[in-house]
XYZ file of C-alpha atoms in Angstrom:
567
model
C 127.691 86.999 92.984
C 127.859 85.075 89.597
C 130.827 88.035 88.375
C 132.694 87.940 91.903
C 133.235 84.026 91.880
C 134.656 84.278 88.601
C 136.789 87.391 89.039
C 138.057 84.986 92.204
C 138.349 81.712 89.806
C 140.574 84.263 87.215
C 142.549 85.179 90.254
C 143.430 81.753 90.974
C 146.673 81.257 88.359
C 147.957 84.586 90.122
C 147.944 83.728 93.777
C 151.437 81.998 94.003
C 153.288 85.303 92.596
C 150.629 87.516 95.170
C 152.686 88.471 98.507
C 151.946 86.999 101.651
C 151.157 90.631 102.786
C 148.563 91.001 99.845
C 147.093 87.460 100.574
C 146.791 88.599 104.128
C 144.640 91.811 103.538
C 142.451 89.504 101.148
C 141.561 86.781 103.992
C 140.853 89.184 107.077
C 138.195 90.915 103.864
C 136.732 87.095 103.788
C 136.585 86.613 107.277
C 135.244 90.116 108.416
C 132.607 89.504 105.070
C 131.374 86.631 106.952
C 131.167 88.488 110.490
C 129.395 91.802 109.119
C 127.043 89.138 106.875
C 125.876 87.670 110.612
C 125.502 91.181 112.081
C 123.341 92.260 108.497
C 120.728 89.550 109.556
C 120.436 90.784 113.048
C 120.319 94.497 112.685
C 119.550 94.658 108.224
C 117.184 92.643 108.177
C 115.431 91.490 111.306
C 115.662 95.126 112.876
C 117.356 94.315 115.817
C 120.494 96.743 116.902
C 123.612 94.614 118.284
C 126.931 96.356 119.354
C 128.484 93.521 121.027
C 128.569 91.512 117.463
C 132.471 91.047 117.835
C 131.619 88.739 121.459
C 130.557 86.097 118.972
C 134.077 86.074 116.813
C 135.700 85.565 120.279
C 133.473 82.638 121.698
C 134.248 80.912 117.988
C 137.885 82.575 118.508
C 138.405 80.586 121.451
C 136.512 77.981 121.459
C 138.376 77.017 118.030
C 141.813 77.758 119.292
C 141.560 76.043 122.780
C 140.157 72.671 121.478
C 142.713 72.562 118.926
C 145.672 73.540 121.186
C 144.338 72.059 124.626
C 142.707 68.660 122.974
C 144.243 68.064 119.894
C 141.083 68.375 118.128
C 141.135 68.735 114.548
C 141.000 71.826 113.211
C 137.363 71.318 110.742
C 135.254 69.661 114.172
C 137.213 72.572 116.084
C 135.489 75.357 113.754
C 132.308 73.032 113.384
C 131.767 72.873 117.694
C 133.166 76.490 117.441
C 129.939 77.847 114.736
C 127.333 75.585 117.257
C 128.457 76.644 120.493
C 128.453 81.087 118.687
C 124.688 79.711 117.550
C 123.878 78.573 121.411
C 125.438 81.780 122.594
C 123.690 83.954 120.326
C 120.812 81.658 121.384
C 120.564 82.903 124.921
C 121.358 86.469 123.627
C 118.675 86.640 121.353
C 115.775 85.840 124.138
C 116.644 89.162 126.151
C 116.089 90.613 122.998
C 112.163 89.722 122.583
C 111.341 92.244 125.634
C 113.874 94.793 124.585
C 114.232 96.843 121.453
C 116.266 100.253 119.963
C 118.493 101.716 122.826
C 117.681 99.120 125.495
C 118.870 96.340 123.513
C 121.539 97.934 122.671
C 123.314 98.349 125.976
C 122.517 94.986 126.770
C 124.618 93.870 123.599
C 127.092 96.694 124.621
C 127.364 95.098 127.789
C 127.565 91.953 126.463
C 130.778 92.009 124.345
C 132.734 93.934 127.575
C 131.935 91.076 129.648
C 133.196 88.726 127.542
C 135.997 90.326 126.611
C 136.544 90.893 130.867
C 135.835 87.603 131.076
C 138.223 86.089 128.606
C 140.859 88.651 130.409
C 140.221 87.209 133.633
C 140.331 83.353 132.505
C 144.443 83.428 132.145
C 145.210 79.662 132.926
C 142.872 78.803 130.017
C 142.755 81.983 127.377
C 146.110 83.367 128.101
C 144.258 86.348 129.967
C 144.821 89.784 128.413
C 147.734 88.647 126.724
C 146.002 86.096 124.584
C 146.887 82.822 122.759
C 150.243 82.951 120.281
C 150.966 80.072 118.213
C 147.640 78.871 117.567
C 147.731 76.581 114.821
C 147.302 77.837 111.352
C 145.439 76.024 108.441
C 148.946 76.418 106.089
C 150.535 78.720 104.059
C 148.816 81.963 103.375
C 147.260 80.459 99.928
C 146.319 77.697 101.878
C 144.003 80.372 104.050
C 143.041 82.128 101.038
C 140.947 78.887 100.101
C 139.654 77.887 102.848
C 138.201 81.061 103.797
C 136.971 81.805 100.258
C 135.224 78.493 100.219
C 133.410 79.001 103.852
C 132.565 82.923 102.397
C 131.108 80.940 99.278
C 129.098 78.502 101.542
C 128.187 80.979 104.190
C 126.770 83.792 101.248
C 124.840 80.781 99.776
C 122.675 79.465 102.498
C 122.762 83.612 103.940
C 120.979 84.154 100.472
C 118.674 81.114 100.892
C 117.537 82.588 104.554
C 117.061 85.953 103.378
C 115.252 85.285 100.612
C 113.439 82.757 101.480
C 109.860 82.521 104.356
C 111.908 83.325 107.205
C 113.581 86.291 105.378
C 110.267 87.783 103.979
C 109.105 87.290 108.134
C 112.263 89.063 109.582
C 111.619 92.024 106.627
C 107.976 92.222 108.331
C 109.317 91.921 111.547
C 111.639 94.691 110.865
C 109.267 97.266 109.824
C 106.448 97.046 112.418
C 105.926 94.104 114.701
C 102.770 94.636 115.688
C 101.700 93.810 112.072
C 103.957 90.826 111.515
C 102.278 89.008 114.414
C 98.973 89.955 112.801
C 100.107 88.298 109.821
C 101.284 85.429 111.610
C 104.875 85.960 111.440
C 106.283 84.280 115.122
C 108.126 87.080 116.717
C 109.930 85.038 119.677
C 111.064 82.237 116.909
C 112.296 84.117 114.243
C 114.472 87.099 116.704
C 115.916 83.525 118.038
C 116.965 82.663 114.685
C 118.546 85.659 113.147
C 120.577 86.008 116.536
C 121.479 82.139 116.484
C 122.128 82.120 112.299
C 124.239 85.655 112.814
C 125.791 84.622 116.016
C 126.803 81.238 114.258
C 128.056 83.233 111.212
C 130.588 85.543 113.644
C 131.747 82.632 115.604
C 132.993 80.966 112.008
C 134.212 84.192 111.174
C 136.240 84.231 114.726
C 137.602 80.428 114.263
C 138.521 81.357 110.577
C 140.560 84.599 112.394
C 142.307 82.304 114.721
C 143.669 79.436 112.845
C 144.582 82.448 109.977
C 145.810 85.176 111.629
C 147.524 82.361 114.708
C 147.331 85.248 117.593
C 144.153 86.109 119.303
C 143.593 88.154 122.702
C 140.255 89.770 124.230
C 141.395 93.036 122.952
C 140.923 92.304 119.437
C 137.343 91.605 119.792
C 136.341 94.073 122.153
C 133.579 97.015 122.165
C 135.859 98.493 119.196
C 135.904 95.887 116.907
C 131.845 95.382 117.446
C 131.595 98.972 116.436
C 133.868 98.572 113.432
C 131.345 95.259 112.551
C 128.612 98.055 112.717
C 130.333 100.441 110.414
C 131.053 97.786 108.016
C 127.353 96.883 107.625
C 126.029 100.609 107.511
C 128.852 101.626 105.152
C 128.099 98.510 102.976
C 124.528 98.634 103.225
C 121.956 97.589 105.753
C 119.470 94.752 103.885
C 121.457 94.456 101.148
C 122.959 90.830 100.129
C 126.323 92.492 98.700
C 126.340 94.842 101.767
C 128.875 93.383 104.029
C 131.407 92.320 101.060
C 131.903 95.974 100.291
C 132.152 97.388 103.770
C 134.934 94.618 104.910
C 136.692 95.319 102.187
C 137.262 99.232 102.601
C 137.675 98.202 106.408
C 140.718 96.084 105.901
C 142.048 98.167 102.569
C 141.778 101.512 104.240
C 144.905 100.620 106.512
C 146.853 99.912 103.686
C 146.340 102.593 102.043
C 146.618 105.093 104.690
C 149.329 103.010 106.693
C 152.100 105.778 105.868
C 149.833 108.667 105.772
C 149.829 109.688 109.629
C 146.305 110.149 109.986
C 143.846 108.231 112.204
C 142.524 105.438 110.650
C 139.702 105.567 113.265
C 139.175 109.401 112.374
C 139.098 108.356 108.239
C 136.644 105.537 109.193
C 134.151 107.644 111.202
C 134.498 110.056 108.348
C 133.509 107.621 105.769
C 130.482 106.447 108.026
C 129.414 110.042 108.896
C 129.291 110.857 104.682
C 127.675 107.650 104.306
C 124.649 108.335 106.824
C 124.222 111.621 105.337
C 124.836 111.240 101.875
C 124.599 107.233 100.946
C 121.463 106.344 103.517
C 121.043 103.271 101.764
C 125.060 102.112 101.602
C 127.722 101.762 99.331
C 126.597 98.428 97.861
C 123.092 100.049 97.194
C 125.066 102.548 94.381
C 127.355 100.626 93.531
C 124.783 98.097 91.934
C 122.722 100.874 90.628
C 126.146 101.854 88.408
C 126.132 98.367 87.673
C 122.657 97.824 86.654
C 122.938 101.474 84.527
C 125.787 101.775 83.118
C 128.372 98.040 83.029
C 126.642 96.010 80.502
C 125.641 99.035 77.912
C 128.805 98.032 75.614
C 127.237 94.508 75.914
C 123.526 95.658 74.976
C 124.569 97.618 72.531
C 127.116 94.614 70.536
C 123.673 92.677 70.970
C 121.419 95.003 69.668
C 124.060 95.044 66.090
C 124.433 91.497 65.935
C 122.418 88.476 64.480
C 121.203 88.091 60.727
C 117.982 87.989 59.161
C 116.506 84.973 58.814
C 113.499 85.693 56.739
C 112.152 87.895 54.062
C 110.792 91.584 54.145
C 108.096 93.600 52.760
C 107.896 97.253 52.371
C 105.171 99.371 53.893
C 104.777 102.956 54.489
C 106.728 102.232 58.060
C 109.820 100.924 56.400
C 110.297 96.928 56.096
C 108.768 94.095 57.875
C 110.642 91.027 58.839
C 109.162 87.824 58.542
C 109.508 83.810 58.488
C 106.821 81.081 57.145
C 106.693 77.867 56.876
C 104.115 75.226 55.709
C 101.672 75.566 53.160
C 97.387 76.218 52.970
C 95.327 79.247 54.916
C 97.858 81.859 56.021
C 98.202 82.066 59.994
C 99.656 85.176 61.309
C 101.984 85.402 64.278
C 102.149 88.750 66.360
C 104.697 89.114 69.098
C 104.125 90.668 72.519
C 106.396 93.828 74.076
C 109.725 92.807 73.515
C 108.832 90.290 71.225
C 110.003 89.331 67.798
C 109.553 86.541 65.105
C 111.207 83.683 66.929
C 108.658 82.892 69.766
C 106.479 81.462 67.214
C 109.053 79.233 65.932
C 108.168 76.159 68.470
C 104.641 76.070 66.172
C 106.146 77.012 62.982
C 105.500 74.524 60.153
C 103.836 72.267 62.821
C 100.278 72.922 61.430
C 98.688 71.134 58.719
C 97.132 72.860 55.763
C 98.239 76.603 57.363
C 101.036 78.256 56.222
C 102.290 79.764 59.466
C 103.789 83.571 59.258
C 105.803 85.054 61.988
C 106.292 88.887 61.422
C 108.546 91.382 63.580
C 106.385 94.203 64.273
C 108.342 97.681 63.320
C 110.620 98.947 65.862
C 110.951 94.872 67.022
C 113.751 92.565 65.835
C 115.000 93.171 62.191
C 112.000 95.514 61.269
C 112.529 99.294 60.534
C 111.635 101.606 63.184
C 108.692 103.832 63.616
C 106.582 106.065 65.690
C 105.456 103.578 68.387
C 101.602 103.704 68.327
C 99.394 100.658 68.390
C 97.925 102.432 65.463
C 100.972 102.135 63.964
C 101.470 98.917 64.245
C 97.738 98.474 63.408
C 98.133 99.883 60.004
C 101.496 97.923 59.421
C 99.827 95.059 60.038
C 97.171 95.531 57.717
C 99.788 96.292 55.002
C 101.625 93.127 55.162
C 98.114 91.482 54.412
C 97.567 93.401 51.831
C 101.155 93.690 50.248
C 101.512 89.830 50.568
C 97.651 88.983 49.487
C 97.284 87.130 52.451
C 93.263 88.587 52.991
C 91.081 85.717 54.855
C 94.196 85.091 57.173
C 93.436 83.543 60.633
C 95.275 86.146 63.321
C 97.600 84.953 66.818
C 98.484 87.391 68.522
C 100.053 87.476 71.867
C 100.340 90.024 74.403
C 100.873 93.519 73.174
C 99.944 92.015 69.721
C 96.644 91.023 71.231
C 95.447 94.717 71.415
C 96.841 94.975 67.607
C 94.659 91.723 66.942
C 91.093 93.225 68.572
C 91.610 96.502 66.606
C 92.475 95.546 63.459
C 89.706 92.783 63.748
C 87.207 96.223 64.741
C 89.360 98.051 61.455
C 89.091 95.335 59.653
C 87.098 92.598 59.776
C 87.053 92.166 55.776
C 90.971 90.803 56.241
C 90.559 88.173 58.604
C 88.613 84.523 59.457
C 89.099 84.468 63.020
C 91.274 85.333 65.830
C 93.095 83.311 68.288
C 94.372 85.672 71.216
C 97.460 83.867 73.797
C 97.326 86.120 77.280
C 96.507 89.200 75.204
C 96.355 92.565 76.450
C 92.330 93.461 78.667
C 90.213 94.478 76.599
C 90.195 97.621 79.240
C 93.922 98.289 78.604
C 96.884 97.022 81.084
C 98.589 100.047 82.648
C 102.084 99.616 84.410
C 101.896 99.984 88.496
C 104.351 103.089 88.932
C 106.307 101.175 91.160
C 107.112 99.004 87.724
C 108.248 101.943 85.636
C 111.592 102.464 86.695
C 112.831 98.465 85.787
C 111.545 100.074 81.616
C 114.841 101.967 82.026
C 116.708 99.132 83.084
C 115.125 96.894 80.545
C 116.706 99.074 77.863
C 120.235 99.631 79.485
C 121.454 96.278 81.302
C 120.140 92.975 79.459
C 120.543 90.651 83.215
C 117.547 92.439 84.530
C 116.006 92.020 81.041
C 116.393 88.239 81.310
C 115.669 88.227 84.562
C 112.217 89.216 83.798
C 111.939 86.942 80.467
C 112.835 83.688 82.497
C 109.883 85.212 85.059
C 107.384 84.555 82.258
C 108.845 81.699 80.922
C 109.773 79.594 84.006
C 108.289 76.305 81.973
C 110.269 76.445 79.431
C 113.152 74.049 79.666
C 115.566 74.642 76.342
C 117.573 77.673 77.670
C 119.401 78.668 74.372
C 116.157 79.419 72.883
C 115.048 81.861 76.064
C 118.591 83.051 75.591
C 117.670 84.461 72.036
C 114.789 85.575 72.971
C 116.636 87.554 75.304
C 119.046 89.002 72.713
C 116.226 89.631 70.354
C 114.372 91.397 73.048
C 117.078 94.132 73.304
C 116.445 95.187 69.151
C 113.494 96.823 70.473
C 113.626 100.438 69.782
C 114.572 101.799 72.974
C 112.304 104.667 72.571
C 109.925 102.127 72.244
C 109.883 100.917 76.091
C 107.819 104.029 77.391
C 105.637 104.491 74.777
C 104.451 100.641 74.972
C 103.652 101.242 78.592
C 102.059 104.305 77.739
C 99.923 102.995 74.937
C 98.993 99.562 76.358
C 97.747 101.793 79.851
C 95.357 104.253 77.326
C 94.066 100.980 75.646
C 90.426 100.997 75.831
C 87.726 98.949 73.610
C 84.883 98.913 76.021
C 81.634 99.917 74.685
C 83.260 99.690 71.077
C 82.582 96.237 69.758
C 78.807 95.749 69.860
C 79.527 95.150 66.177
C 82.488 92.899 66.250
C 81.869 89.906 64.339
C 85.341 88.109 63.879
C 85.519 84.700 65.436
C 87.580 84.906 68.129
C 89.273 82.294 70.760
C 91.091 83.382 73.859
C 93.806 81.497 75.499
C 94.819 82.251 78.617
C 97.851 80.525 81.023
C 96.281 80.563 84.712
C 100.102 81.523 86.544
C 100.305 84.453 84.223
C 101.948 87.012 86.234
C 100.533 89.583 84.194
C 96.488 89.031 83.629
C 93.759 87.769 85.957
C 91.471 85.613 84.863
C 88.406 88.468 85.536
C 90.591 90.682 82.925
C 90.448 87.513 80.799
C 86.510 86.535 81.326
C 85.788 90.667 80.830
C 87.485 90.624 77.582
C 85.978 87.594 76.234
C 82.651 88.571 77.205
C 82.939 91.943 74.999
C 84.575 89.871 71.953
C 82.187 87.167 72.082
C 85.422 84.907 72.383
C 85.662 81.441 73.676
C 87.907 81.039 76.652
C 90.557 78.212 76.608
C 92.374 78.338 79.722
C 96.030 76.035 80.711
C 96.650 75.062 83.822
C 99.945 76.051 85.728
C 101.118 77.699 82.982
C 102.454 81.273 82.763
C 102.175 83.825 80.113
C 103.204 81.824 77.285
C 101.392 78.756 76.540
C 102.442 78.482 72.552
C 106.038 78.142 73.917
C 105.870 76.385 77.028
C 102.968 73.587 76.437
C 103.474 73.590 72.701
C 102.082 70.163 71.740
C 98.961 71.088 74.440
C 98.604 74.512 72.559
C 98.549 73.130 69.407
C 95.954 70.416 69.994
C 93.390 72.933 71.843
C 93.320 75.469 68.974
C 92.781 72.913 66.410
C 89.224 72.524 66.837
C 89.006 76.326 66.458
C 91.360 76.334 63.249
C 89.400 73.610 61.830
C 85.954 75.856 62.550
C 87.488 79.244 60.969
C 89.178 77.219 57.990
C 86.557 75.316 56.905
């Protein structure tokens, strides 16, 4: 939504050299947007089928058009008692529809929209009859529409977003897929079918109003049976469920005409023809591929300028897997920083320099950050790690390792116990291993190709964390991860297994642990400790990343533990 508002907001500067004709085609796309949005809650995601969705646009058609022409009323109350009286409508419409599902509901909504539009017909000293109104007054110029009706698609997407994704949205998805379960969960079947038919019903009457005081012509024809079966193509074609859905089926809906204005062929042929490939070959709608292009393929120039760009700002040290980035700061017993997946050097920074008599090191692991890359093995890294000590006589070091880097920590600590005082693990991997639910696997590939889902899932872990340019380079540093990298990690961190193998571990060890990790529970946590002989520090409401998000709290409960070790 973020990229359509400001391809609108660039568009802006052009609009007084766009033709009226142009300016036209773009409002009827906002207003039908907002109509197929209301029918998407009904039939995407509450599960009920409506064919009479266009009755709605007619009530708010009317009721907006005949208050301002008959009474004088203003045109904003006009559309505001227009959007109440669709929601009271839809209201009524929407009880019928607790006893009745599938094909019975149907016809009643089938019936519904011909009797209004008979009715409407009928009502000439006050509609016009079949005719219709002409001269209905219009909001202004044809840029004049173009704002208003972008601004109520901006409003109307917004709070559609905050239904949908909200408790009532997560109830109408139950509702949708079996009923008899939602109740048993405690979802309120009667109150929530009342709601998506008042919120959609509400949405199409806007979208009506919007039509009339746009458009200035209305009649019963225009919003008859057809028209509610064009609203239903719309939201199939676009994509039932899906937020972007209705945007994409309005707007092949009203640019198909254009296009095809001078061809000679049936527009109504060419649109059943585009919903008949759609059902067979796009189930899930336009919208639904469209974003998986997106999410695959649009920001891979911008992943990979990221993945090039940055400079060092540390030292290196050469191992047997190429050279090891690394920062320090502070002087006394050396304190050694290991990143999680997707990790690097600069979430240790918050702590760098910030304990007395350590000298804090922050290393990126090979195949992180500006490291060299590698096979990617734990043992890999294990033996990396072990290097650096060596290489930069750091032996007697005190270990914290987070994440991924706690499963380097525990087995280096079982390699090599000779190397190290203690060991202070943050939210580190089970000593059992951590393997990735299948359902997970497919976001790895997005992880590597489009860096929104990326930070999507870094601001996830870090939702404490208030300074936003620093997540933002973690972000950036997150995508110089070896992209070959992202399956293996999964791979390794699932076949990670210490149990029975540290009867002889003898490395002081502390284990902190953030209680609203999404990641670890605290049985994985109490397991692990139990086989380390660790002490368990635990954080309240905090996530997976205590050193970065409670950094003054971190600090002050591992000092007692640093002071122990370091003595």
């Amino acid at each position: 939504m973020r990229w359509l508002l400001l391809l609108i907001l660039l568009s802006v500067p052009f609009l007084p050299s766009v033709s009226g004709f142009i300016l036209t085609l773009l409002n009827l796309t906002f207003i039908y947007s907002i109509a197929a949005m209301g029918l998407n809650v009904i039939m995407g995601y509450a599960g009920q089928i409506s064919i009479g969705h266009a009755a709605f646009m007619s009530v708010g058609a009317y009721t907006s058009a005949i208050l301002v022409q008959r009474f004088s009323i203003p045109i904003p109350v006009s559309i505001l008692i227009a959007i109440v009286f669709g929601a009271i409508v839809g209201m009524v419409l929407g009880f019928p529809a607790l006893r009745l599902k599938g094909f019975y509901l149907a016809i009643v909504t089938m019936g519904f929209v011909v009797a209004i539009e008979q009715m409407f017909g009928a009502w000439e000293t006050l509609t016009g009859g079949h005719i219709g109104l002409r001269n209905i007054k219009l909001f202004g110029s044809d840029t004049t529409s173009y704002y208003v009706n972008l601004s109520f698609l901006l409003v109307c997407f917004y709070l559609f977003r905050l239904l949908v994704r909200g408790k009532i949205g997560r109830a109408l998805a139950a509702m949708r897929e079996n009923e008899l379960v939602a109740r048993v969960f405690g979802v309120h079947l009667t109150y929530h079918k009342v709601v998506a038919f008042s919120f959609g019903s509400a949405l199409a009457a806007l979208a009506g109003a919007l039509y009339a005081h746009t458009i200035g012509y209305i009649a019963p024809s225009l919003f008859g049976l057809g028209k509610s079966l064009d609203l239903l193509a719309m939201v199939v074609i676009g994509g039932l469920a899906l937020e972007i859905g209705p945007f994409f089926g309005a707007t092949l809906y009203t640019v198909l005409p254009f296009f095809f204005s001078r061809s000679g062929f049936s527009l109504s042929i060419i649109f059943g023809t585009i919903l008949i490939l759609t059902v067979l070959f796009m189930p899930r709608g336009i919208a639904y591929h469209a974003m998986n292009f997106w999410l695959k393929w649009a920001e891979l120039p911008l992943v990979w300028l990221k993945r090039r760009s940055g400079k060092p700002e540390g030292k290196f040290v050469e191992t047997s897997f190429g050279r090891l980035h690394y920062v320090e700061a502070g002087e006394g017993i050396p304190l050694i920083c290991i990143h999680g997946n997707f990790g690097s050097f600069r979430w240790f920074k918050p702590i760098l320099g910030r304990i007395s008599n350590f000298k804090t090191i922050a290393l990126d692991l090979p195949n992180f950050g500006f490291s060299d890359r590698t096979i990617p093995t734990l043992d890999n890294y294990v033996k990396a790690v072990e290097e650096f000590i060596e290489k930069l006589e750091l032996n007697g070091a005190i270990v914290l390792a987070h994440s991924l880097g706690g499963a380097i920590g525990m087995k280096l600590a079982l390699k090599r116990p000779d190397l190290l005082r203690g060991l202070i693990l943050v939210d580190p991997c089970p000593i059992d291993g951590l393997p990735t639910p299948t359902e997970n696997l497919p976001y790895l590939e997005l992880y590597k190709r489009n860096r929104s889902v990326l930070r999507r899932s870094l601001y996830g872990l870090l939702s404490n964390v208030k300074n936003r340019k620093f997540v933002e380079q973690l972000v950036d540093d997150a995508l110089k991860m070896n992209p070959e990298a992202v399956y293996a990690h999964a791979d390794e961190l699932g076949k990670f297994d210490l149990t029975g193998q540290t009867e002889n571990y003898r490395v002081k060890t502390l284990l902190v642990w953030g209680d609203m990790d999404p990641l670890l529970t605290r049985e994985q946590m109490e397991n692990t400790c139990k086989a380390l002989k660790a002490q368990l520090v635990v954080f309240s409401n905090v996530g997976h990343t205590p050193f970065v998000e409670v950094t003054d709290d971190f600090l002050k409960r591992i000092e007692p533990f640093l002071k122990e070790v370091g003595a």
